[in-house]
Structure formats: structure tokens, C-alpha cells
Amino acid sequence: MAHVRKQMISFFMTTKCNLKCVYCYTPKYKLIKKEDTTLDLLFAKKGIDDYFRDSASRYIRFYGIGEPTLEIEKIKAITDYARSKTKDKITVELQTNGTFSQSTRDWIAENVDVIWVSCDGEPYIQDKQRPFVNGKPTSSIVEENLRYLCKIDRLKAGVRATLTGENIKKQKGLVDYLEELGVKYINVLPAFAPEEGSNSSIFKWDPLDFAENFYLAHEYAKSKGIWYNTMCIVNFDEPTRHACRSCTPCPHLTTDGYISCCDFTQLGPEYIDSPLSQLIYGKYDAEKNRIEYFEDAIYKIRSRCTENLAKTTCKNCDYLDNCAGGCMGQVVNETGDLMGKCEDNCKIVKYLGERIERNGKLHPAFHS
């Protein structure tokens, strides 16, 4: 399914996190005010009102700079409110680090339809790359929660793995490890450098090295009935005008009261002094309980489509209709240009486009 089909409203629940991932791409924001660390419930409800009014989608998603399940009671309240506003069945998605308690897991099992758990692989990799803030390992609790959730037939449970030099050549091993846990959907991405840049070797990887090892793992996983995916092939199943929902745009509510179009922009301009602020297109007015939408910003965001890219950035590209310029947030983060492109991603798309079928059977799941 072309990724733009995934129309939804996203809630960035909190800036608080219980992990200290070695590659965390979250920029070094200014000190975040206490009142801006957690999503306002009234803002969330108003966002649902507007979205359900203007869109046929009944899909809600929980994500964040921090770990969303640290605000599980507010997640429950938002889910209940969304259900109360429509006679249609809603779809609930959660993206999480998987370190939640048994009581939270029980609620997820009953209420969530799609869950993506961040897990980088075998314990020696997971515990090195994704430890708790106190340095203790996370692998055992993540494994326990994944084993449990993957057994629930009604729940689509997948894993999102970040690849570094530690595991970029071990992707087939990642498939074996996650298969043993019961995982049928895997999404991988190399580590993104944070907004302010970094000289760390963690963020240094060769695009063709990634692509070659991804392809081997993709085919290996397919032989096992497992969907193995990455951002560069999300639109390989059908032509698309837009890379994803961000370009349409779909609302992502920030903890400081803004509407963003993308996971890369999780706070407003008070905290993000960079080109990523181009991805903000609305602001909540708490006194009036209304959201002001910025029409100029919406127009610019929507301009990132294949028709415009074909005239400039992606001229004469054979893969444009199955890429649509790639992830807008990553492009803006790395180039500062809403109409820019990431050269490494272009190399990956071309390599995989020559080897993986395009415009055939729709993909079974989409991440992010």
C-alpha cells in the first residue's frame, strides 16, 4: 500500500523517556518547560474533533520524543474519547520501546490494533544500543512483551529496528531472532544523525552496504512468510504522488501545542530553531479551544509531490513514482530544503528498485 494511504492523527504523548539510546535522533532542545513535556488532553480532543470532521479516516496513533506509555492513562482517555466521537470502528496504533508493565500490556492487548516495538535485535545488541537510563539492560522485558503480544491474533505486532555498524551486516540474523519471538512484520532503518549533526561512527554507514544486506534479508524473510521492510521501498507496491501522509498533510500533535505534519518535528518553533519548523502547520489556542491552521505552510508542504519533483529535484528519475522523493522529514533534517533529496536514499532506492518487484501485490503492513 502506498504509504500515503496510512491517513491518521498522531499524538506525541511526552518528551519523557526511560531509555538512553546511543543513536537517539532527538535534537538537543533547549530546556523543555514542565508544561510542555506532556500532551494536553483538551488539545488532543480538539485535534480529534477537527480530524474526524475533515477526514474519513478513523485511525489514531500514539508516538513521541519520549516513551508514550509513560502517559498510559492519557492514552486511555484519548482512545475513549475517539471512540465516543464516532459510530465507526477506530484503529489504534502504538509505537513504543516495549518496556511497559504487565498492566499496560493487558490494556494494549484489549485496545490496540497495531503495535510497533523498537527492538534492535539479540540481547547483546539491544542492551548495548537501547539501555535504560540507568544503564540496565532492556532486552528481557522487551522479549517478554513481544512474545506475549505476537500471540494475539487480532493484534498486528511488528518490530522497528535501528541498524548501526554493529548490526547492518547481520540483518538475516535479525530475521531469525525476531522469528523466534513470533514477529511477522519487521521494519529497519539505518541510524539517522540528529538535527545538530554528529561525528559519531554510529551514524556512518554505506548506503550500498545497507541495501545489499537489506535485500538478502528481505528475500530470506519472504521465504519464511515474514514481511521485511524499509523506508526506501514503502511505495514499491503502487505508484504514488506523495511519499507519505506527511505531505498531505496529516496532523501530529506536539506536547507544546503545535500541529506538525511529520515525526521529525515533534516540538514547535520555540524549541526547534531549524528548517524542521517548516513542517509546522497549526497551533492550539487553549483559551478559545480552537486550532489555527497555517494555510501558507499547508500549501508548501503539499507542494512536495511527484509533479513538482519531476521538474526539479528528481528530474528523469525512473523510480520517482515509487519513491515520491522519499521521507520529507529526513530530507528537511539533512538538507534544510522542503524540495531536497537525500543522495544516500537515492542509491538505496535504485539498488532495490532493480531487484524488488514494483507495482505488484500490495504490501501487508506499513510502519510509521
XYZ file of C-alpha atoms in Angstrom:
368
model
C 0.000 0.000 0.000
C 1.474 3.330 -0.966
C 2.393 4.865 2.356
C 0.144 7.880 1.856
C -2.806 5.514 2.351
C -1.918 5.492 6.036
C -4.015 8.520 6.960
C -4.221 9.113 10.707
C -3.959 11.560 13.551
C -0.835 11.132 15.679
C -0.322 12.155 19.292
C 3.192 12.879 20.551
C 2.439 11.927 24.142
C 5.501 13.045 26.099
C 9.101 14.207 25.957
C 9.961 11.954 28.915
C 11.807 8.719 28.207
C 13.030 5.786 30.298
C 15.721 4.750 27.797
C 19.041 6.216 26.743
C 19.521 5.009 23.169
C 23.016 5.533 21.809
C 21.743 6.934 18.498
C 18.773 8.984 19.718
C 17.993 11.394 16.854
C 16.087 13.795 19.101
C 17.800 17.161 18.783
C 19.398 18.769 21.823
C 16.426 21.012 22.524
C 16.515 23.920 24.891
C 15.332 23.006 28.381
C 11.710 21.994 27.884
C 9.263 23.719 30.206
C 7.343 21.421 32.519
C 4.033 22.371 30.920
C 5.408 21.369 27.502
C 6.566 17.864 28.437
C 3.197 16.124 28.118
C 0.381 16.407 25.575
C -2.583 18.469 26.741
C -5.760 16.366 26.845
C -8.053 19.184 25.698
C -5.748 19.813 22.719
C -5.874 16.101 21.874
C -9.664 16.107 21.993
C -9.893 19.196 19.806
C -7.492 17.575 17.349
C -9.796 14.547 17.142
C -12.844 16.793 16.657
C -11.201 18.560 13.718
C -9.709 15.439 12.171
C -12.886 13.351 12.357
C -14.811 16.303 10.921
C -12.489 16.727 7.930
C -11.314 13.172 7.235
C -12.977 9.825 6.620
C -10.110 8.154 8.497
C -10.784 6.797 11.980
C -7.183 5.911 12.722
C -5.347 7.257 15.792
C -1.701 6.738 16.674
C 0.458 7.271 19.753
C 4.142 8.145 19.389
C 6.560 10.734 20.776
C 10.001 12.077 21.505
C 9.753 10.114 24.721
C 8.057 6.812 25.542
C 4.288 7.206 25.036
C 3.283 4.514 27.534
C 4.711 6.670 30.355
C 1.417 8.529 29.812
C -0.761 5.424 29.587
C -3.703 6.970 31.472
C -3.841 9.830 28.996
C -3.570 7.352 26.103
C -6.608 5.563 27.529
C -8.534 8.833 27.829
C -7.742 9.860 24.241
C -8.724 6.426 22.934
C -12.007 6.508 24.842
C -12.763 9.997 23.522
C -12.034 8.988 19.919
C -14.402 6.035 20.267
C -17.106 8.272 21.712
C -16.965 10.601 18.704
C -17.827 8.083 16.005
C -20.083 5.124 15.343
C -17.354 3.663 13.156
C -14.693 1.317 14.455
C -11.467 3.156 15.134
C -7.984 1.757 14.562
C -5.491 2.352 17.364
C -1.738 2.207 16.769
C 1.040 2.455 19.325
C 4.757 2.882 18.687
C 6.729 2.081 21.813
C 10.072 0.950 23.194
C 8.352 -2.140 24.590
C 9.420 -1.728 28.227
C 5.904 -1.265 29.607
C 4.396 -3.041 32.615
C 2.087 -6.055 32.586
C -0.967 -3.888 33.340
C -0.167 -1.657 30.363
C 0.405 -4.742 28.234
C -3.015 -6.075 29.210
C -4.654 -2.807 28.104
C -2.732 -2.890 24.837
C -3.867 -6.457 24.200
C -7.509 -5.385 24.540
C -7.437 -1.968 22.883
C -4.591 -1.578 20.381
C -4.862 -2.857 16.784
C -1.314 -2.185 15.553
C 1.833 -2.019 17.672
C 5.404 -1.356 16.588
C 8.030 -2.160 19.195
C 11.556 -0.752 18.895
C 13.983 -3.649 19.239
C 17.398 -3.750 17.592
C 17.992 -7.477 17.765
C 19.623 -10.038 20.012
C 20.198 -9.048 23.651
C 23.860 -8.142 23.200
C 22.875 -5.565 20.557
C 19.625 -4.397 22.160
C 21.230 -3.858 25.569
C 24.183 -2.000 24.075
C 22.135 0.279 21.832
C 18.917 0.690 23.870
C 19.659 0.548 27.625
C 17.503 2.028 30.361
C 18.549 5.497 31.525
C 20.322 3.858 34.485
C 22.314 1.658 32.109
C 20.463 -1.570 32.914
C 19.503 -3.950 30.081
C 16.116 -3.798 28.371
C 16.179 -6.976 26.301
C 14.429 -9.341 28.709
C 11.322 -7.192 29.224
C 11.086 -6.363 25.506
C 11.350 -10.053 24.624
C 8.672 -10.965 27.177
C 6.250 -8.335 25.899
C 6.849 -9.233 22.253
C 6.303 -12.959 22.834
C 3.018 -12.197 24.564
C 1.666 -9.677 22.051
C 2.673 -11.643 18.949
C 0.363 -14.471 20.059
C -2.727 -12.242 19.900
C -4.410 -12.885 16.555
C -6.344 -9.604 16.380
C -3.218 -7.529 17.047
C -0.753 -6.744 14.258
C 2.553 -6.673 16.150
C 5.765 -5.619 14.447
C 9.309 -4.551 15.270
C 11.166 -1.441 14.238
C 14.943 -1.997 14.343
C 17.640 0.661 14.040
C 20.763 -0.515 12.248
C 24.272 0.696 13.014
C 27.709 -0.622 12.133
C 27.057 -3.177 14.853
C 24.219 -4.898 13.029
C 23.914 -3.626 9.451
C 25.595 -6.800 8.136
C 23.574 -9.037 10.463
C 20.116 -8.466 9.025
C 19.427 -12.129 8.259
C 20.312 -12.879 11.868
C 17.817 -10.230 12.940
C 15.126 -12.071 10.964
C 15.949 -15.352 12.737
C 15.939 -13.750 16.174
C 12.602 -11.978 15.704
C 11.017 -15.017 14.076
C 11.763 -16.970 17.245
C 9.858 -14.314 19.218
C 6.868 -14.668 16.890
C 7.317 -11.415 14.926
C 5.899 -11.371 11.383
C 6.481 -7.708 10.481
C 9.904 -6.051 10.617
C 10.896 -2.538 9.617
C 14.554 -1.477 9.602
C 16.359 1.807 9.128
C 19.991 2.871 9.476
C 20.601 5.318 12.321
C 19.764 8.938 11.463
C 22.184 11.588 12.627
C 20.481 14.090 14.954
C 19.460 17.501 13.674
C 22.596 19.177 15.003
C 24.830 16.589 13.355
C 27.326 14.180 14.887
C 30.810 12.806 14.266
C 29.959 9.513 15.940
C 30.748 6.363 13.973
C 27.241 5.177 14.845
C 25.873 7.397 12.079
C 28.483 6.422 9.485
C 27.247 3.681 7.153
C 27.484 2.968 3.453
C 24.151 3.082 1.576
C 25.030 0.205 -0.747
C 26.280 -1.865 2.185
C 22.890 -1.361 3.802
C 20.998 -2.028 0.552
C 22.859 -5.247 -0.270
C 22.346 -6.700 3.198
C 18.746 -5.492 3.316
C 17.933 -7.221 0.035
C 19.376 -10.532 1.241
C 17.379 -10.280 4.462
C 14.222 -9.189 2.598
C 14.320 -12.275 0.366
C 15.259 -14.521 3.295
C 12.359 -13.193 5.378
C 9.954 -13.624 2.454
C 10.852 -17.320 2.302
C 9.746 -17.542 5.940
C 6.483 -15.644 5.471
C 7.838 -12.533 7.228
C 7.476 -9.001 5.867
C 10.870 -7.250 5.980
C 10.591 -3.583 5.102
C 12.490 -0.306 4.996
C 11.511 3.276 4.260
C 13.024 3.222 0.765
C 10.621 0.538 -0.506
C 7.379 1.577 1.243
C 5.906 2.740 -2.068
C 7.182 -0.079 -4.253
C 3.746 -1.727 -4.335
C 1.917 1.035 -6.244
C 2.607 4.444 -7.807
C 2.056 7.469 -5.581
C 2.073 11.267 -5.774
C 3.206 11.673 -2.167
C 5.865 9.844 -0.188
C 3.627 9.535 2.873
C 0.830 11.167 4.893
C 3.155 13.987 5.968
C 2.864 15.528 2.508
C -0.945 15.668 2.512
C -0.579 16.710 5.494
C -1.887 14.619 8.414
C -1.897 16.104 11.936
C 0.737 15.208 14.521
C 0.001 16.951 17.834
C 3.031 18.145 19.806
C 3.364 18.449 23.567
C 3.784 22.235 23.306
C 0.574 22.792 21.383
C 1.506 22.720 17.697
C 0.343 20.730 14.682
C 3.226 19.123 12.826
C 2.999 17.054 9.663
C 5.866 14.686 10.485
C 7.542 12.595 13.173
C 10.738 14.586 12.645
C 9.124 17.769 14.014
C 7.891 16.919 17.492
C 8.001 20.384 19.064
C 7.189 23.913 17.953
C 9.499 26.760 16.891
C 10.270 27.806 20.473
C 12.316 24.613 20.778
C 13.180 23.855 17.163
C 15.264 26.637 15.659
C 15.924 24.879 12.355
C 14.429 24.164 8.923
C 12.278 21.457 10.534
C 9.939 24.239 11.684
C 8.736 24.280 8.041
C 6.771 21.162 8.955
C 4.595 23.009 11.499
C 1.192 23.961 10.103
C -1.030 24.755 13.073
C -1.203 25.935 16.686
C -3.662 25.295 19.503
C -5.284 28.262 21.243
C -6.142 26.940 24.707
C -8.220 29.969 25.721
C -10.512 29.642 22.708
C -10.154 25.851 22.457
C -9.504 26.066 18.735
C -6.693 25.181 16.363
C -5.406 27.782 13.938
C -4.180 26.191 10.707
C -1.469 27.925 8.663
C -2.620 27.840 5.041
C 0.718 29.000 3.622
C 2.549 26.190 5.394
C -0.024 23.632 4.219
C 0.396 24.815 0.630
C 4.188 24.458 0.790
C 4.010 21.018 2.401
C 1.595 19.756 -0.251
C 3.882 21.068 -2.981
C 6.268 18.168 -2.292
C 4.635 15.865 -4.824
C 5.833 13.952 -7.857
C 4.667 16.586 -10.369
C 6.885 19.244 -8.821
C 9.782 16.936 -8.001
C 9.828 15.717 -11.609
C 10.543 19.277 -12.777
C 13.461 19.858 -10.420
C 14.948 17.605 -7.744
C 14.048 14.233 -9.240
C 14.076 15.051 -12.956
C 14.319 11.980 -15.198
C 14.314 9.539 -12.261
C 12.872 6.145 -13.226
C 11.798 5.466 -9.645
C 10.025 8.712 -8.800
C 6.508 7.236 -8.829
C 7.621 4.574 -6.329
C 9.584 6.951 -4.123
C 7.988 10.416 -4.438
C 11.182 11.985 -3.165
C 11.391 9.866 -0.015
C 10.860 10.864 3.599
C 10.176 14.599 3.744
C 11.264 14.888 7.370
C 14.612 13.251 6.723
C 15.130 15.431 3.656
C 14.431 18.653 5.561
C 16.526 17.487 8.511
C 19.539 16.715 6.306
C 19.267 19.372 3.578
C 17.068 22.124 5.004
C 15.128 22.129 1.721
C 11.482 21.043 1.524
C 12.125 20.015 -2.078
C 15.551 18.495 -1.455
C 16.699 14.881 -1.604
C 18.956 12.531 0.334
C 21.576 11.141 -2.037
C 22.164 8.033 0.081
C 18.478 7.153 -0.106
C 18.541 7.597 -3.884
C 21.317 4.997 -4.105
C 19.316 2.599 -1.920
C 16.106 3.074 -3.925
C 17.916 2.456 -7.223
C 19.680 -0.664 -5.954
C 16.494 -2.164 -4.513
C 14.332 -0.964 -7.403
C 16.410 -3.067 -9.778
C 15.830 -6.184 -7.670
C 12.451 -5.960 -5.915
C 9.142 -6.147 -7.764
C 7.252 -2.869 -8.078
C 3.548 -2.193 -8.631
C 2.537 -5.764 -7.926
C 0.952 -7.127 -4.763
C 0.158 -4.578 -2.048
C 2.421 -4.693 0.984
C 0.899 -6.382 4.063
C 1.775 -3.661 6.564
C 3.209 -0.200 6.836
C 5.277 1.277 9.604
C 5.476 4.864 10.918
